[in-house]
């Protein structure tokens, strides 16, 4: 599909056309490719790490110390590179091959492992493998069964003793949203606390990119301590 005219509107048109043909994620690749040709902008690309992730990490005095981190729907890689600078061994993935290629070329020589993968069908080796998992604004592009599958698959990646941080646009239970993205209700934020994951805190945060309420939620998987018989 040719991308013409107003650039943010071009992204919305690509999304609508993709959803219309029953392909809810295909437009991401089209958008990153069009942006690479200078024909569109990626509306969420700020070229800095997520401010809510940075504030949380500063507040918690998070350091990686070689522990493993996974970034969901990493886009152009700013959050992944930030976590690598904190000392994590980072894997970052996106369903759009062009996003992954652009992330790699923006950070040549980076220690981050960038991978093309789908949160709806992640590699089995990722189960329980990550000490820190960061999800920002990817679940909200999925609806229905896909949304529940994405949440379950993200939860699955958190290691024993690990942490999941979720940042998402927020909506009230009775607030209807017609078009993508579909912000998360408080109940959907609580739904990540499943399969042994415990909700540690939820903050309602704001920023201007674009203006609006967000959830920033932190979950912990209690460490399994193996019992040694005397
Ligand atoms: C709204 S953007 C957010 C990007 C980045 N996390 C950020 O905060 O700027 C959603 C990202 O998720 C990716 N994505 C969408 N569906 C995905 C899926 N099923 N699996 C992996 N990545 C996906 C898109 O290509 C896009 O880069």
Coordinates of C-alpha atoms and ligand atoms in Angstrom, one line a residue:
X1 CA 0.0 0.0 0.0
X2 CA 1.4 3.4 -1.0
X3 CA 1.8 5.8 1.9
X4 CA 1.0 9.4 1.1
X5 CA 0.0 12.7 2.7
X6 CA 0.0 13.6 6.4
X7 CA 2.6 11.3 8.2
X8 CA 0.8 10.4 11.5
X9 CA -2.4 9.9 9.5
X10 CA -0.5 7.5 7.2
X11 CA 0.2 5.3 10.2
X12 CA -3.4 5.2 11.1
X13 CA -4.4 4.4 7.5
X14 CA -1.9 1.5 7.4
X15 CA -3.3 0.1 10.7
X16 CA -6.9 0.4 9.5
X17 CA -6.2 -1.3 6.2
X18 CA -4.2 -4.1 7.9
X19 CA -7.0 -4.7 10.5
X20 CA -9.5 -4.6 7.7
X21 CA -7.9 -7.5 5.9
X22 CA -7.7 -9.5 9.1
X23 CA -3.9 -9.0 9.7
X24 CA -3.7 -7.1 13.0
X25 CA 0.1 -6.9 13.1
X26 CA 1.2 -6.7 9.5
X27 CA 1.0 -2.9 9.4
X28 CA 3.9 -2.6 11.8
X29 CA 6.3 -3.9 9.3
X30 CA 4.8 -1.7 6.6
X31 CA 5.0 1.4 8.8
X32 CA 8.7 0.8 9.8
X33 CA 9.6 0.2 6.2
X34 CA 7.7 3.3 5.0
X35 CA 9.5 5.3 7.8
X36 CA 12.8 4.0 6.6
X37 CA 12.0 5.4 3.2
X38 CA 11.1 8.8 4.8
X39 CA 7.4 8.3 3.8
X40 CA 5.9 8.0 7.3
X41 CA 6.8 8.5 10.9
X42 CA 6.6 5.9 13.7
X43 CA 4.3 7.8 16.1
X44 CA 5.7 6.1 19.2
X45 CA 9.4 6.4 18.4
X46 CA 10.8 9.0 20.8
X47 CA 14.5 8.0 20.3
X48 CA 14.9 8.0 24.1
X49 CA 14.1 5.2 26.7
X50 CA 10.6 5.1 28.1
X51 CA 10.4 7.8 30.8
X52 CA 8.3 5.6 33.1
X53 CA 10.9 2.7 32.8
X54 CA 13.7 5.2 33.6
X55 CA 11.9 6.7 36.6
X56 CA 11.1 3.2 37.9
X57 CA 14.6 2.0 37.5
X58 CA 16.0 5.1 39.2
X59 CA 13.5 4.8 42.1
X60 CA 14.3 1.1 42.6
X61 CA 18.1 1.7 42.1
X62 CA 18.0 -1.2 39.5
X63 CA 21.3 -2.5 38.3
X64 CA 21.6 -5.4 35.9
X65 CA 24.9 -7.1 37.1
X66 CA 24.7 -9.4 34.1
X67 CA 21.2 -10.6 34.9
X68 CA 19.0 -11.4 31.8
X69 CA 16.4 -8.9 30.6
X70 CA 13.8 -9.3 27.8
X71 CA 12.2 -6.3 26.0
X72 CA 8.8 -7.1 24.4
X73 CA 7.9 -5.3 21.1
X74 CA 11.2 -3.4 21.3
X75 CA 10.7 -1.1 18.2
X76 CA 13.8 0.8 17.6
X77 CA 15.6 -0.4 20.7
X78 CA 15.8 2.6 23.1
X79 CA 14.6 0.6 26.1
X80 CA 16.8 -2.3 25.3
X81 CA 19.9 -0.1 25.0
X82 CA 19.0 1.6 28.3
X83 CA 18.8 -1.8 30.1
X84 CA 22.1 -2.8 28.6
X85 CA 23.7 0.3 30.0
X86 CA 22.3 -0.6 33.4
X87 CA 24.2 -3.9 33.1
X88 CA 21.6 -6.4 31.9
X89 CA 22.3 -9.0 29.3
X90 CA 19.4 -8.0 27.0
X91 CA 17.3 -9.8 24.5
X92 CA 14.9 -7.6 22.6
X93 CA 12.4 -8.6 20.0
X94 CA 9.8 -7.3 17.6
X95 CA 7.5 -8.8 15.1
X96 CA 8.6 -6.3 12.5
X97 CA 11.8 -7.3 10.8
X98 CA 12.5 -3.7 9.7
X99 CA 12.2 -2.5 13.3
X100 CA 14.8 -5.1 14.4
X101 CA 17.1 -4.2 11.5
X102 CA 16.8 -0.5 12.3
X103 CA 17.4 -1.1 16.0
X104 CA 20.6 -3.1 15.1
X105 CA 21.9 -0.4 12.7
X106 CA 21.1 2.4 15.2
X107 CA 23.3 0.7 17.8
X108 CA 26.1 -0.9 15.9
X109 CA 28.3 -2.9 18.3
X110 CA 25.6 -3.0 21.0
X111 CA 25.6 -6.1 23.2
X112 CA 21.8 -6.4 22.9
X113 CA 20.6 -9.5 21.1
X114 CA 17.9 -8.2 18.7
X115 CA 15.5 -10.9 17.5
X116 CA 12.5 -11.0 15.2
X117 CA 9.8 -12.9 17.2
X118 CA 6.1 -12.8 17.9
X119 CA 4.8 -12.4 21.4
X120 CA 1.8 -14.6 20.4
X121 CA 4.2 -17.4 19.7
X122 CA 7.6 -16.9 21.4
X123 CA 10.5 -19.3 21.4
X124 CA 9.9 -22.0 24.1
X125 CA 13.4 -21.4 25.4
X126 CA 12.3 -18.0 26.8
X127 CA 10.0 -19.7 29.4
X128 CA 11.0 -18.7 32.9
X129 CA 14.4 -17.3 31.5
X130 CA 14.4 -13.6 32.3
X131 CA 15.1 -11.7 35.5
X132 CA 13.6 -8.5 34.2
X133 CA 10.9 -8.4 31.5
X134 CA 9.8 -5.0 30.2
X135 CA 6.5 -4.6 28.2
X136 CA 5.6 -1.1 27.0
X137 CA 2.6 -0.5 24.8
X138 CA 2.6 -3.8 22.9
X139 CA -0.3 -5.7 24.6
X140 CA -2.5 -2.8 23.8
X141 CA -2.2 -3.3 20.1
X142 CA -3.9 -6.7 20.4
X143 CA -7.5 -7.5 21.2
X144 CA -9.6 -10.5 22.3
X145 CA -7.9 -13.9 22.4
X146 CA -4.6 -12.4 21.1
X147 CA -4.5 -10.0 24.0
X148 CA -5.0 -12.8 26.6
X149 CA -2.4 -14.9 24.8
X150 CA 0.1 -12.0 24.8
X151 CA -0.3 -11.5 28.5
X152 CA 0.1 -15.2 29.2
X153 CA 3.2 -15.5 27.1
X154 CA 4.8 -12.4 28.7
X155 CA 4.1 -13.8 32.2
X156 CA 5.7 -17.1 31.2
X157 CA 9.0 -15.5 30.4
X158 CA 9.6 -14.2 34.0
X159 CA 12.2 -16.3 35.9
X160 CA 11.9 -17.4 39.5
X161 CA 12.8 -14.3 41.6
X162 CA 12.2 -12.1 38.5
X163 CA 10.3 -8.9 37.8
X164 CA 7.9 -7.8 35.1
X165 CA 7.4 -4.1 34.4
X166 CA 4.3 -3.2 32.3
X167 CA 3.6 0.3 30.9
X168 CA 0.3 0.7 29.1
X169 CA -2.2 3.4 28.2
X170 CA -5.0 3.3 30.7
X171 CA -8.8 3.4 30.3
X172 CA -11.7 3.2 32.7
X173 CA -13.9 0.0 32.7
X174 CA -16.8 1.8 31.1
X175 CA -14.6 3.7 28.5
X176 CA -15.0 2.4 25.0
X177 CA -12.2 2.7 22.4
X178 CA -13.1 2.2 18.8
X179 CA -9.7 2.1 17.1
X180 CA -6.2 0.9 17.9
X181 CA -4.6 1.2 20.4
X182 CA -6.9 -0.3 22.9
X183 CA -5.7 0.9 26.4
X184 CA -5.8 -1.5 29.3
X185 CA -8.3 -1.4 32.2
X186 CA -7.2 -1.8 35.8
X187 CA -8.6 -5.4 35.6
X188 CA -6.4 -6.2 32.6
X189 CA -3.4 -4.9 34.5
X190 CA -4.4 -7.2 37.4
X191 CA -4.7 -10.1 34.9
X192 CA -0.9 -10.2 34.5
X193 CA -0.8 -11.5 38.1
X194 CA -1.3 -15.1 37.1
X195 CA 0.6 -18.3 37.1
X196 CA 2.5 -17.4 40.2
X197 CA 3.3 -13.8 39.4
X198 CA 2.4 -11.3 42.2
X199 CA 1.3 -7.7 41.6
X200 CA 3.8 -5.6 43.6
X201 CA 2.5 -2.1 42.7
X202 CA 0.5 -0.2 40.2
X203 CA 1.1 3.5 39.6
X204 CA -1.0 5.8 37.5
X205 CA 1.4 8.0 35.5
X206 CA 1.1 10.7 32.9
X207 CA 3.2 12.0 30.0
X208 CA 2.6 14.0 26.9
X209 CA 3.7 11.5 24.2
X210 CA 0.7 11.5 23.5
X211 CA -1.1 13.1 26.5
X212 CA -3.0 10.7 28.7
X213 CA -3.1 8.3 31.6
X214 CA -0.8 5.3 31.8
X215 CA -0.5 2.3 34.1
X216 CA 3.0 1.4 35.3
X217 CA 2.8 -1.9 37.0
X218 CA 5.4 -4.0 38.7
X219 CA 5.1 -7.8 39.3
X220 CA 7.3 -10.2 41.0
X221 CA 7.7 -14.0 40.7
X222 CA 8.6 -15.2 44.2
X223 CA 11.9 -17.1 44.2
X224 CA 11.6 -20.9 44.5
X225 CA 14.0 -22.1 47.2
X226 CA 14.8 -25.7 46.8
X227 CA 14.3 -27.7 49.9
X228 CA 17.4 -29.8 50.9
X229 CA 16.5 -32.8 53.2
X230 CA 18.8 -33.4 56.1
Ligands
LIG1 C1 3.1 0.8 20.1 S1 4.6 0.1 19.6 C2 5.6 0.2 21.1 C3 7.1 0.1 20.8 C4 8.0 0.2 22.1 N1 7.7 -0.8 23.0 C5 7.8 1.5 22.7 O1 7.4 1.6 23.8 O2 8.1 2.5 22.0 C6 4.3 -1.6 19.6 C7 5.5 -2.4 19.1 O3 5.2 -3.8 19.2 C8 5.5 -4.5 18.0 N2 4.6 -5.6 17.9 C9 3.2 -5.6 17.6 N3 2.7 -6.8 17.7 C10 3.7 -7.6 18.1 C11 3.8 -9.0 18.3 N4 2.7 -9.8 18.1 N5 5.0 -9.6 18.7 C12 6.1 -8.8 18.9 N6 6.1 -7.4 18.6 C13 4.9 -6.9 18.2 C14 5.3 -3.5 16.9 O4 6.1 -3.8 15.7 C15 5.8 -2.2 17.6 O5 7.2 -2.0 17.5

